[in-house]
Short mmCIF file of C-alpha atoms in Angstrom, two decimals:
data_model
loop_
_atom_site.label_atom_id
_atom_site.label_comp_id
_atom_site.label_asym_id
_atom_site.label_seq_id
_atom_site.Cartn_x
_atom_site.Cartn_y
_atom_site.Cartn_z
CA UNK A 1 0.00 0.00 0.00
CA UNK A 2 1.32 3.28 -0.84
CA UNK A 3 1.82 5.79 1.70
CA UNK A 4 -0.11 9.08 2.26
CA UNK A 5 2.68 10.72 3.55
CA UNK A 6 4.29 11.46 0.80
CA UNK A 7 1.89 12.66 -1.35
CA UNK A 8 1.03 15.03 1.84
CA UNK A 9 4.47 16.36 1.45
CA UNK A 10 4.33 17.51 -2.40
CA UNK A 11 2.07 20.56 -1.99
CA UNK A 12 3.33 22.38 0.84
CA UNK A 13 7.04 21.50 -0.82
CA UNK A 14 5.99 23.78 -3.97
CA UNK A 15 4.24 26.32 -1.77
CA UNK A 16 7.41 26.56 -0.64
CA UNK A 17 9.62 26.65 -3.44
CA UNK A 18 7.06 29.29 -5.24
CA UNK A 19 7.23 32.09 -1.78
CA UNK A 20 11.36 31.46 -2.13
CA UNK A 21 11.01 32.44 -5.83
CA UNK A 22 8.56 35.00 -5.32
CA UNK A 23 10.32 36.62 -2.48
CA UNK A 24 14.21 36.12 -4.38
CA UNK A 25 12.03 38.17 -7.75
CA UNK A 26 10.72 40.89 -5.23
CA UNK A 27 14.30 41.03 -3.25
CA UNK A 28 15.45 41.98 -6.39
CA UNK A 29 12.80 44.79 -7.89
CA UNK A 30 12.97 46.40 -4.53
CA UNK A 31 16.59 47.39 -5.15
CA UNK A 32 16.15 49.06 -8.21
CA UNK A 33 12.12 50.20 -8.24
CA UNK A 34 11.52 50.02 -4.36
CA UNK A 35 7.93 51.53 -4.85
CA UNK A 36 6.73 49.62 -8.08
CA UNK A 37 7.54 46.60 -6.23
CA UNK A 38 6.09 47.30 -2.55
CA UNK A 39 2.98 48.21 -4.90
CA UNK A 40 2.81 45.32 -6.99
CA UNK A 41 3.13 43.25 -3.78
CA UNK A 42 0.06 44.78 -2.84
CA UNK A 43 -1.57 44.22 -5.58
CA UNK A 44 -0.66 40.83 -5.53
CA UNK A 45 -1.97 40.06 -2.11
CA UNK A 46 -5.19 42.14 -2.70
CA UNK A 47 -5.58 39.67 -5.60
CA UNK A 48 -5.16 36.86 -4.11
CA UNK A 49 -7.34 38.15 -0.98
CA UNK A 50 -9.72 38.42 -4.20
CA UNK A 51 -9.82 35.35 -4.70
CA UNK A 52 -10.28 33.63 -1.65
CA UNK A 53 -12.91 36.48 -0.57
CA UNK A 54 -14.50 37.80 -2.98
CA UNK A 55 -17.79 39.05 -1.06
CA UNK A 56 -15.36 40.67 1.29
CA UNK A 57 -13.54 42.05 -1.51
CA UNK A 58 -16.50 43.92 -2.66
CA UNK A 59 -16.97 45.70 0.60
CA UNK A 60 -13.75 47.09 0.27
CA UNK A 61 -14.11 48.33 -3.30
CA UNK A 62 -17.02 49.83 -2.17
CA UNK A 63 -15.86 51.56 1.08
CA UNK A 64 -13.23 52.70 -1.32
CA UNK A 65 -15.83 55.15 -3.26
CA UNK A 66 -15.96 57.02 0.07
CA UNK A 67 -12.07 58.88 -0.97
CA UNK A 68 -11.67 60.77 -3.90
CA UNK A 69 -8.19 59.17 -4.44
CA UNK A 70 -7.31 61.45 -7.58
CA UNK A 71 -7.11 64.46 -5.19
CA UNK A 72 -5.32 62.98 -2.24
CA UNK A 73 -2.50 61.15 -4.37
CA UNK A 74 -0.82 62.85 -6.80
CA UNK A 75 0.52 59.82 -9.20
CA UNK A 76 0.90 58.74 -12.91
CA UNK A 77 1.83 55.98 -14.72
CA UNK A 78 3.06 56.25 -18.16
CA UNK A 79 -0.22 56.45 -20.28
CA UNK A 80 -2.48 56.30 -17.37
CA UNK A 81 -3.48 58.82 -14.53
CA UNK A 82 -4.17 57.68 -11.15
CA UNK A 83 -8.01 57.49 -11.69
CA UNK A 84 -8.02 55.18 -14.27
CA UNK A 85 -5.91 53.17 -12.67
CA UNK A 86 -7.95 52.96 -9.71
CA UNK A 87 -10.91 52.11 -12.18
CA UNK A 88 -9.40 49.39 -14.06
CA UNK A 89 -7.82 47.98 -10.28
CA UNK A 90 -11.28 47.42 -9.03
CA UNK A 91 -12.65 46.04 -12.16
CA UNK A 92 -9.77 43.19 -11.88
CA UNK A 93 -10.44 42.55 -7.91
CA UNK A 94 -13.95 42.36 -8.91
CA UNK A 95 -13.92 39.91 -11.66
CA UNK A 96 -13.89 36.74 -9.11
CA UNK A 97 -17.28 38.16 -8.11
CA UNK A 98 -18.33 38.33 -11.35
CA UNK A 99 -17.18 34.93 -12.19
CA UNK A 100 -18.11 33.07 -8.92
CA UNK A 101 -21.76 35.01 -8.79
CA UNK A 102 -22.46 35.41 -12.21
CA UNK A 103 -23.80 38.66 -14.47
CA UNK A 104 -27.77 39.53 -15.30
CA UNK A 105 -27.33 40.23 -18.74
CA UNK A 106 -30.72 41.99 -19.07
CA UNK A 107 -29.27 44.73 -17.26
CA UNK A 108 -26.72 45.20 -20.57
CA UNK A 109 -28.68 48.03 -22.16
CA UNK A 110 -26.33 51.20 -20.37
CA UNK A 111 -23.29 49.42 -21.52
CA UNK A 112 -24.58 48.62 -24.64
CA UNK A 113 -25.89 52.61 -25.22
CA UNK A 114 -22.04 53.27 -24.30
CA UNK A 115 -20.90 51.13 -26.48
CA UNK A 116 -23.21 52.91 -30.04
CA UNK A 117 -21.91 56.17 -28.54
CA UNK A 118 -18.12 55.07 -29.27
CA UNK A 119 -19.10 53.38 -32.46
CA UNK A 120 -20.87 57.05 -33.45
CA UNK A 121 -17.44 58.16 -32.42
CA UNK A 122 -15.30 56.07 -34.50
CA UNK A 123 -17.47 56.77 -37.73
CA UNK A 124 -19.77 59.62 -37.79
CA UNK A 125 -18.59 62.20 -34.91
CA UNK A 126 -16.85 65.29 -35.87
CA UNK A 127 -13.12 64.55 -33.85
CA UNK A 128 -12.29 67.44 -31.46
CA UNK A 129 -8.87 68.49 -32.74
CA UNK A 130 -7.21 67.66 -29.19
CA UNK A 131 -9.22 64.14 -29.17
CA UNK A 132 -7.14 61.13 -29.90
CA UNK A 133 -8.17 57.20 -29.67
CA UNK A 134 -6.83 56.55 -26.35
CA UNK A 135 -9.11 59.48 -24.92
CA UNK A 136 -12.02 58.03 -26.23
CA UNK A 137 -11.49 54.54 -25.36
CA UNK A 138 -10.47 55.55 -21.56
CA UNK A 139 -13.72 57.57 -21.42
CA UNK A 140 -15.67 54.43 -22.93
CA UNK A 141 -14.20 52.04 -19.99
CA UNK A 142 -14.66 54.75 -17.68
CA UNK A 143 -18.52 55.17 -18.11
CA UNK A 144 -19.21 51.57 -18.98
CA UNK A 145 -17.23 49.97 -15.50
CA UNK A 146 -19.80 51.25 -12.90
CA UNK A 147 -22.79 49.31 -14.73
CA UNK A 148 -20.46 45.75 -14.85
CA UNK A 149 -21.22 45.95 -10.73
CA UNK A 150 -25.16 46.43 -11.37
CA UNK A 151 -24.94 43.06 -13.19
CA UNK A 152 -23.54 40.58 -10.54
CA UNK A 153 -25.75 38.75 -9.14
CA UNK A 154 -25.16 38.65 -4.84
CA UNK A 155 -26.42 37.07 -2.61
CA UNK A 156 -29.27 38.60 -0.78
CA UNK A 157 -26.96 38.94 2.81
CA UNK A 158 -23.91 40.88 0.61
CA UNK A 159 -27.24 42.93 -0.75
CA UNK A 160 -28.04 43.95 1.98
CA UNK A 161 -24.68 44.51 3.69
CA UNK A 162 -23.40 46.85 0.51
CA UNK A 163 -26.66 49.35 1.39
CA UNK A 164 -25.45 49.66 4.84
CA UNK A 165 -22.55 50.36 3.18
CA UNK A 166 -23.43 53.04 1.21
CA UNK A 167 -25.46 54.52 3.95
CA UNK A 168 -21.93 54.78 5.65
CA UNK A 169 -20.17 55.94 2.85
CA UNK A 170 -19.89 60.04 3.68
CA UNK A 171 -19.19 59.02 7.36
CA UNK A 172 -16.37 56.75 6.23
CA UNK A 173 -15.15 59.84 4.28
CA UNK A 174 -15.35 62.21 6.84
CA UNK A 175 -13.37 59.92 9.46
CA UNK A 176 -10.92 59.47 6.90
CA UNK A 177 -10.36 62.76 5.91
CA UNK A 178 -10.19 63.81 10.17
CA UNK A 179 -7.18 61.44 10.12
CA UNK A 180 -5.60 62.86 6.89
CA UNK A 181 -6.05 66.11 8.34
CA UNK A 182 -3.99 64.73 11.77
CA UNK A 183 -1.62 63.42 9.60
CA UNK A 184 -1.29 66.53 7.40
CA UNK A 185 -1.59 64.42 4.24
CA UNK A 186 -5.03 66.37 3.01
CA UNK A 187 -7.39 69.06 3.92
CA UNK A 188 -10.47 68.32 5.79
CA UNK A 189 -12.08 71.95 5.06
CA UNK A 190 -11.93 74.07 1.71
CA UNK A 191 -11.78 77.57 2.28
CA UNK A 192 -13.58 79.49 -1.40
CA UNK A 193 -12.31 82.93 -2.85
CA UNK A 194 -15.58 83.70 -1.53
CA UNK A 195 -14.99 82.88 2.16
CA UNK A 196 -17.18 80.04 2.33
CA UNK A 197 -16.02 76.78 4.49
CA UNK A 198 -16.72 73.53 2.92
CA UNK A 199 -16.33 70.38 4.89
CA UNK A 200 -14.89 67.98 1.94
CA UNK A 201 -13.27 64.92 4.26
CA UNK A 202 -11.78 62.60 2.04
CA UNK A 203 -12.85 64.01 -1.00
CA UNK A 204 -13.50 67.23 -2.40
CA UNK A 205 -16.88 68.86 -1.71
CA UNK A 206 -18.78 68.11 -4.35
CA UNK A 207 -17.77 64.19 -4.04
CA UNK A 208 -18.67 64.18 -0.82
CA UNK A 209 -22.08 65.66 -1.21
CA UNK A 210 -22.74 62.98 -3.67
CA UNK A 211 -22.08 60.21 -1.03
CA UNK A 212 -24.74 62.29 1.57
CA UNK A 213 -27.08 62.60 -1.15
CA UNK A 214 -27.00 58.70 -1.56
CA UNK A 215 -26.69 57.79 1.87
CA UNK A 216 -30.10 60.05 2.50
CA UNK A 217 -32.05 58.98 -0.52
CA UNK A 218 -31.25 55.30 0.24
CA UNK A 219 -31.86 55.50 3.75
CA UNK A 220 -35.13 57.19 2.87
CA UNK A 221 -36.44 54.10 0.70
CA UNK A 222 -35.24 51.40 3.12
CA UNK A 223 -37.03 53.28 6.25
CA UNK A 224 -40.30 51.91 4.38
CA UNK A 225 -38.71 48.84 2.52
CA UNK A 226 -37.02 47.28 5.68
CA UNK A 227 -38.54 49.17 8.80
CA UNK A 228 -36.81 46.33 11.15
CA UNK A 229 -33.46 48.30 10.48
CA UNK A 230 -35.09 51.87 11.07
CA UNK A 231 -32.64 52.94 14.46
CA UNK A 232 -29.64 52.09 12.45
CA UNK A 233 -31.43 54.14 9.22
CA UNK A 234 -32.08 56.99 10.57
CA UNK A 235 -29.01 57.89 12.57
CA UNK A 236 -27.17 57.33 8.83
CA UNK A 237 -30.24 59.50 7.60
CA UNK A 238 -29.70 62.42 10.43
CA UNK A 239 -25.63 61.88 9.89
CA UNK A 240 -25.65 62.21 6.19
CA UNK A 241 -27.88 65.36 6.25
CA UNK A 242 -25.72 67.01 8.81
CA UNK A 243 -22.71 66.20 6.52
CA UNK A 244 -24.31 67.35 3.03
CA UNK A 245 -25.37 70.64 4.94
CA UNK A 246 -21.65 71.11 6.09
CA UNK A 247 -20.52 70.49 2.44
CA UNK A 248 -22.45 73.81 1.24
CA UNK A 249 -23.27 71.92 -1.70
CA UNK A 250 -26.85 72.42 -3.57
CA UNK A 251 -27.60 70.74 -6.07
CA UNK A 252 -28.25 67.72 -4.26
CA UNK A 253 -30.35 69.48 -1.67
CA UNK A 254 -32.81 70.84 -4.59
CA UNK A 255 -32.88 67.34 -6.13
CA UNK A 256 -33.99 65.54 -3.04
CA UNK A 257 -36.43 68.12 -2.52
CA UNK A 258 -39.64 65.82 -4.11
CA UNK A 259 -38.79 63.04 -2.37
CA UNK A 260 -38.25 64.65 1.08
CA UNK A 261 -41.51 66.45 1.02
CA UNK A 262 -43.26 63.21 -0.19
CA UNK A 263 -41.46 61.57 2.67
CA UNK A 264 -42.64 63.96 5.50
CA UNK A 265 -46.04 63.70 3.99
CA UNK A 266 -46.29 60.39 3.90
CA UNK A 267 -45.16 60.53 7.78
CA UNK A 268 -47.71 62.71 8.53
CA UNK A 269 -50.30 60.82 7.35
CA UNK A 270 -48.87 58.02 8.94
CA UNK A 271 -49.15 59.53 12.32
CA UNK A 272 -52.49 60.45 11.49
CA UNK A 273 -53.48 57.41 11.51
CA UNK A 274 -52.61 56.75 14.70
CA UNK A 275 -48.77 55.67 14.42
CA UNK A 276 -48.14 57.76 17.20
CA UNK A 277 -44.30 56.82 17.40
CA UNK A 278 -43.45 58.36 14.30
CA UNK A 279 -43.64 61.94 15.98
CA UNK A 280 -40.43 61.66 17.64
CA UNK A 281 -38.14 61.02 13.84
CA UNK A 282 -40.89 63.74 12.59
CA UNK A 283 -40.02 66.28 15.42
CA UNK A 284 -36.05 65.24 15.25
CA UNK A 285 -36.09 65.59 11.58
CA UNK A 286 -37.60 69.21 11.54
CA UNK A 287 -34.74 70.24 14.61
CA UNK A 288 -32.21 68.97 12.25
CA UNK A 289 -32.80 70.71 8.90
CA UNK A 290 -33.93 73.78 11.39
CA UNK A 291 -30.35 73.53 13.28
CA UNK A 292 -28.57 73.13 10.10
CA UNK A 293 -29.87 75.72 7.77
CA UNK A 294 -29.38 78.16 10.59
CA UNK A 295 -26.04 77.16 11.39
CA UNK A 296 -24.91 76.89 7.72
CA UNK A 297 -27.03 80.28 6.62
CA UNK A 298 -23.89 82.15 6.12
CA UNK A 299 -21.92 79.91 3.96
CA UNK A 300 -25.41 79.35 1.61
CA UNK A 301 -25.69 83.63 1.31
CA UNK A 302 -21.49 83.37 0.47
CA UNK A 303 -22.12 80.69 -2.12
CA UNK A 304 -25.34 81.75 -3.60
CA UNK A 305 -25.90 84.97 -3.55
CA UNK A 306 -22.75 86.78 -3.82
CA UNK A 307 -21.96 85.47 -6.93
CA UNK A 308 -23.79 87.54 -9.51
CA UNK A 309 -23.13 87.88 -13.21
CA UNK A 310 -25.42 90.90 -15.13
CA UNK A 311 -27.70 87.87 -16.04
CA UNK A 312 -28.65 87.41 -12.28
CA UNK A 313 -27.22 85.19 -9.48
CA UNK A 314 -24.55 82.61 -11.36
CA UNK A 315 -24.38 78.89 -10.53
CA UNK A 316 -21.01 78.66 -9.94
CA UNK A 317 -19.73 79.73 -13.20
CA UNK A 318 -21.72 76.68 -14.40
CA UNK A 319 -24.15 78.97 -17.12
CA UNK A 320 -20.88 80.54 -18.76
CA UNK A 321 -19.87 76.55 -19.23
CA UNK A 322 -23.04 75.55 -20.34
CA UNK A 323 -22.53 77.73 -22.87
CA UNK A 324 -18.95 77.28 -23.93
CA UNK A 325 -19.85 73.50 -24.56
CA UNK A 326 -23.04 74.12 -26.22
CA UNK A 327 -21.68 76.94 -28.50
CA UNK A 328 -18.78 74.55 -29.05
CA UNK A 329 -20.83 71.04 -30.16
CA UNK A 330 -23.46 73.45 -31.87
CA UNK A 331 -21.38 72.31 -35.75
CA UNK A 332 -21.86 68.87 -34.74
CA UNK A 333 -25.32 68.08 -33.11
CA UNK A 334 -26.51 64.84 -34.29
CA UNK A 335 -23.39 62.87 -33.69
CA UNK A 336 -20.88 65.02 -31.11
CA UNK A 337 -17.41 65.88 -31.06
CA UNK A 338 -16.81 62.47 -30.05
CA UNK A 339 -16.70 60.27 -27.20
CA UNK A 340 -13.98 61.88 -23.89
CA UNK A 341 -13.47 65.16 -26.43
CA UNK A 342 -15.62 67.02 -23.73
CA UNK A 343 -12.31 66.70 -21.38
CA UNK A 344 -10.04 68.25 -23.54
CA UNK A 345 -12.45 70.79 -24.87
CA UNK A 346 -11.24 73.59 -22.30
CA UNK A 347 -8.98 76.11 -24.46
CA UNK A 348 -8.41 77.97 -21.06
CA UNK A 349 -11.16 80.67 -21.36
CA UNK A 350 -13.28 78.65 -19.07
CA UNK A 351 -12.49 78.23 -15.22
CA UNK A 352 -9.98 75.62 -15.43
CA UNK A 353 -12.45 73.55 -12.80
CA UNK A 354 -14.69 73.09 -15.96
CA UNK A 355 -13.26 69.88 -17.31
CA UNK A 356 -16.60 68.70 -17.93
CA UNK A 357 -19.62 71.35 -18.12
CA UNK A 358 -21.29 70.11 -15.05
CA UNK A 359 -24.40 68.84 -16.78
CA UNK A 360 -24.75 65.36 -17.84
CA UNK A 361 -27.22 66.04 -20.73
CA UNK A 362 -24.99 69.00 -22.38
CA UNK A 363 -21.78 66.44 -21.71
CA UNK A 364 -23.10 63.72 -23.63
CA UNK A 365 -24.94 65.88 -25.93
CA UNK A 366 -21.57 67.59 -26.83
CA UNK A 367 -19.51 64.05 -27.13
CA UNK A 368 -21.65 62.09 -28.99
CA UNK A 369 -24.92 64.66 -30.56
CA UNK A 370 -28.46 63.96 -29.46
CA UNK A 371 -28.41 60.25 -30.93
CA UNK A 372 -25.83 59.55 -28.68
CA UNK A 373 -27.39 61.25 -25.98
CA UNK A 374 -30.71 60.15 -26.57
CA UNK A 375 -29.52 56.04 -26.82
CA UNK A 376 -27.72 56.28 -23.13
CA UNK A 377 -30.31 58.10 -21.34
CA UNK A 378 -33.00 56.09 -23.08
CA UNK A 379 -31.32 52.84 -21.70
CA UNK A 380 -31.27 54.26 -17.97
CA UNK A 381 -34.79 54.73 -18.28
CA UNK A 382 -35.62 51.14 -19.41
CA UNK A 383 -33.22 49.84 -16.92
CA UNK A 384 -35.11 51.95 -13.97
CA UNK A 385 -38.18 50.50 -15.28
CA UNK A 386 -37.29 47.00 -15.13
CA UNK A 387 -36.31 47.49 -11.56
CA UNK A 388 -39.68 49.61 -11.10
CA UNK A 389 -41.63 46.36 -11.84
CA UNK A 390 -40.09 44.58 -8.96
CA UNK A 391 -39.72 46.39 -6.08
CA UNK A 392 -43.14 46.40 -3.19
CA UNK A 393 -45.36 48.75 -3.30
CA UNK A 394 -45.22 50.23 -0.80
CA UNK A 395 -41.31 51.85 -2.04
CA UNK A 396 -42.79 52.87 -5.39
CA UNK A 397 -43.63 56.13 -5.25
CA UNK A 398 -40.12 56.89 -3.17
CA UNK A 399 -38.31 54.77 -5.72
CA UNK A 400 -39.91 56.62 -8.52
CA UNK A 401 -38.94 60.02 -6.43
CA UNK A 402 -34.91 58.96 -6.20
CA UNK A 403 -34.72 58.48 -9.81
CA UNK A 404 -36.29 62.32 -10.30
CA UNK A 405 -33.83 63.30 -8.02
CA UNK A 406 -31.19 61.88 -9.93
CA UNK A 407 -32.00 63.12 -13.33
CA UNK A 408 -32.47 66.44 -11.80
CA UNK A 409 -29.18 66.23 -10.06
CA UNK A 410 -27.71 65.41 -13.13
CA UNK A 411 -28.51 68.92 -14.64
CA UNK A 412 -26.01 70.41 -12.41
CA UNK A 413 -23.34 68.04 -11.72
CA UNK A 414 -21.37 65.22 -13.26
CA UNK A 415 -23.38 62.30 -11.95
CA UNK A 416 -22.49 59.43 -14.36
CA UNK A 417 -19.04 59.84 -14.58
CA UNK A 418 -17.97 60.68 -11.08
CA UNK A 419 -17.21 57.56 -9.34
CA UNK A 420 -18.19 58.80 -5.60
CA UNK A 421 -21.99 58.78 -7.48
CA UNK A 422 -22.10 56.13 -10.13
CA UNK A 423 -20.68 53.41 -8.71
CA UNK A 424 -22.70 53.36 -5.38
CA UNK A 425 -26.17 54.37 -7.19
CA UNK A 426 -25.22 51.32 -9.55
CA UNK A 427 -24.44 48.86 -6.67
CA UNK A 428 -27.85 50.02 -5.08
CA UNK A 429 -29.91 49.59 -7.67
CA UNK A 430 -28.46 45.96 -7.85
CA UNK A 431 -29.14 45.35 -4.10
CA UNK A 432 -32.71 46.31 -4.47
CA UNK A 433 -32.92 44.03 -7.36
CA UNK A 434 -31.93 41.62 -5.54
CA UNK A 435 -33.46 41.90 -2.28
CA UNK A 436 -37.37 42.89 -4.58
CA UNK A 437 -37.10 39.44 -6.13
CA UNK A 438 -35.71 37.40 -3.18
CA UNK A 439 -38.60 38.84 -0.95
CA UNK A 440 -41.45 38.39 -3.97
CA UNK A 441 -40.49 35.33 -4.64
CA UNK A 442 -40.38 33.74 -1.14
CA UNK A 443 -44.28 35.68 -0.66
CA UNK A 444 -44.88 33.45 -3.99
CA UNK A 445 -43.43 30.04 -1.81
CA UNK A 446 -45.59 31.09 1.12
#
């Protein structure tokens, strides 16, 4: 009989003899590129980690949407900035996910609207003299990643541990940024030429709004989808406001503004009715915005109304934009300048902030002409629908309220292609998915 010994011996044997040859190859990169090869190590182990964990692995790449990592570290790579790097890292620690969980191809249609807008590109746009190839096909990977992670199919307990997630998000970012601040590696306020303080944590401002806005809007739907997690909701909810108020941000704060006001009805009525414990988040939830608008008064006045153009109060500079890119795609309007030629379409005259005009319709309008345009936002819209059909009831109207607030939002910021939005708005929509069909089709069981 042969022994079992032996055989026993063989695999930890060529573990062994594969960490000697990995540790003689990184003995030797770390004396001539010391940082290339303490980050490739990383990125080794983080693959690996991959892997073996993959549903831990995602709550990583998705606490990592709470830092605006382009701003804190300043780092490029021959051919590729420090953002797309990022982007095409968490694509790669994502694909066990992908392949251990599988995709829901019917939710295809965004990436496949992406993917018309870079074939009107490649024959029909008008080029932007500063666009070249690689542009457009970084902008194409850039919009399409975020809508790869509302195709994987979790299971329903990573669901529903990636939306307390993203209700965490802008608290995750303003921790982080309080010990970048300690450790004088970023900011944790921005001070404006106009004297108005910004709370921006790990981010910048903006970025960080976008997290609050999520983390409110989300927590608003699952205070009626799953009321059994309502104390851990609505501190998140009462956090998150605090923190978009202290970003002086408000775009999202109009946005939200249906929904809010549906949701305080629909409270009212509630209590009405004789839910009598509902005063007490009522009550709290008019001290807060009543505490917060008074406290943040003075940086609104700075922001908004001392800011005037002869055309009235300005948004930022974001009309003169609007303009610029309109006037500039106006040659051009049924097939755009082409796809990423809206980043490189600053000469200068604009503020040099203006990448992108700050307006997702006039972005895509001006890279790819109203066909383009017309085929991605067209695909959004069948894609909310198909998760419209799903969800309860009783979420509906609230559901139907977040996606006005996020075309809205959209007119005045870069919703799609900022990843502190996209990619948690994406992830949600895939948790509620999930957790609609789960829950229907266990009520179909009982």
């Amino acid at each position: 009989m042969t022994p079992v010994f032996p055989i026993q011996l063989k695999k930890p044997m060529y573990y062994a003899a594969f960490y000697v040859l990995l540790a003689v190859i990184m003995g030797v990169a770390a004396v001539y590129q010391p940082i290339i090869s303490m980050l490739g190590l990383a990125v080794l182990f983080m693959c690996i980690y991959a892997i073996y964990q993959p549903e831990k692995m995602s709550y990583l790449v998705l606490l990592s949407t709470a830092i605006s990592i382009n701003y804190i570290v300043e780092a490029n790579f021959p051919g590729l900035e420090i953002l797309s790097l990022y982007k095409l890292g968490i694509l790669i620690l994502l694909v066990p996910s992908m392949l251990q969980n599988g995709l829901r191809m019917k939710f295809i249609y965004p990436i496949v609207a992406i993917a018309g807008m870079l074939f009107i590109t490649l024959f029909f746009s008008e080029w932007h003299p500063r666009l070249t190839l690689s542009i457009t096909l970084k902008a194409f990977i850039g919009l399409a990643l975020p809508f790869f992670f509302l195709m994987i199919k979790w299971k329903k307990e990573t669901a529903e541990k990636h939306i307390r997630i993203i209700c965490l998000l802008p608290v995750v970012s303003v921790v982080t940024g309080a010990i970048l601040q300690l450790v004088h590696l970023y900011s944790f306020l921005n001070v404006e030429f106009t004297g108005a303080i910004r709370v921006q944590g790990a981010n910048i401002a903006p970025h960080l709004a976008m997290l609050a806005f999520l983390g409110i809007t989300v927590a608003l739907i699952e205070t009626k989808r799953n009321p059994l997690n309502a104390k851990f909701l609505y501190c998140t909810l009462a956090a998150n406001f605090a923190i978009l108020i202290a970003t002086g941000t408000r775009g999202p704060i109009l946005a939200m503004l249906a929904m809010a006001g549906y949701y305080f009805f629909d409270m009212v009525k509630q209590y009405i009715k004789g839910k009598l414990i509902l005063l007490i988040p009522l009550v709290c939830s008019l001290a807060l915005i009543g505490g917060a608008v008074y406290l943040q008064w003075d940086n609104m006045t700075k922001r908004s109304f001392e800011r005037q153009t002869g055309t009235g109060i300005d948004l930022s500079g974001r009309t003169e934009a609007w303009n610029y890119f309109l006037k500039g795609v106006k040659d051009s309007p049924m097939t755009g300048r082409g796809l990423g030629a809206v980043t490189v379409a600053n000469d200068g005259s604009l503020y040099v902030g203006f990448v992108v005009p700050h307006n997702e319709y006039i972005r895509f309008y001006y890279d790819s002409g109203y066909i383009g345009c017309i085929l991605l936002f067209l695909s959004l819209l069948v894609l909310f629908r198909m998760i419209y059909r799903v969800i309860p009831q009783r979420i509906k109207i609230y559901y139907a309220a977040f996606i006005l607030a996020f075309f809205l939002y959209s007119l005045s910021d870069n919703t799609l292609s900022t990843i502190q939005f996209i990619i948690p708005f994406c992830w949600y929509l895939n948790g509620l998915y999930i957790l609609s069909t789960t829950n229907s089709k266990k009520e179909e069981l009982i």
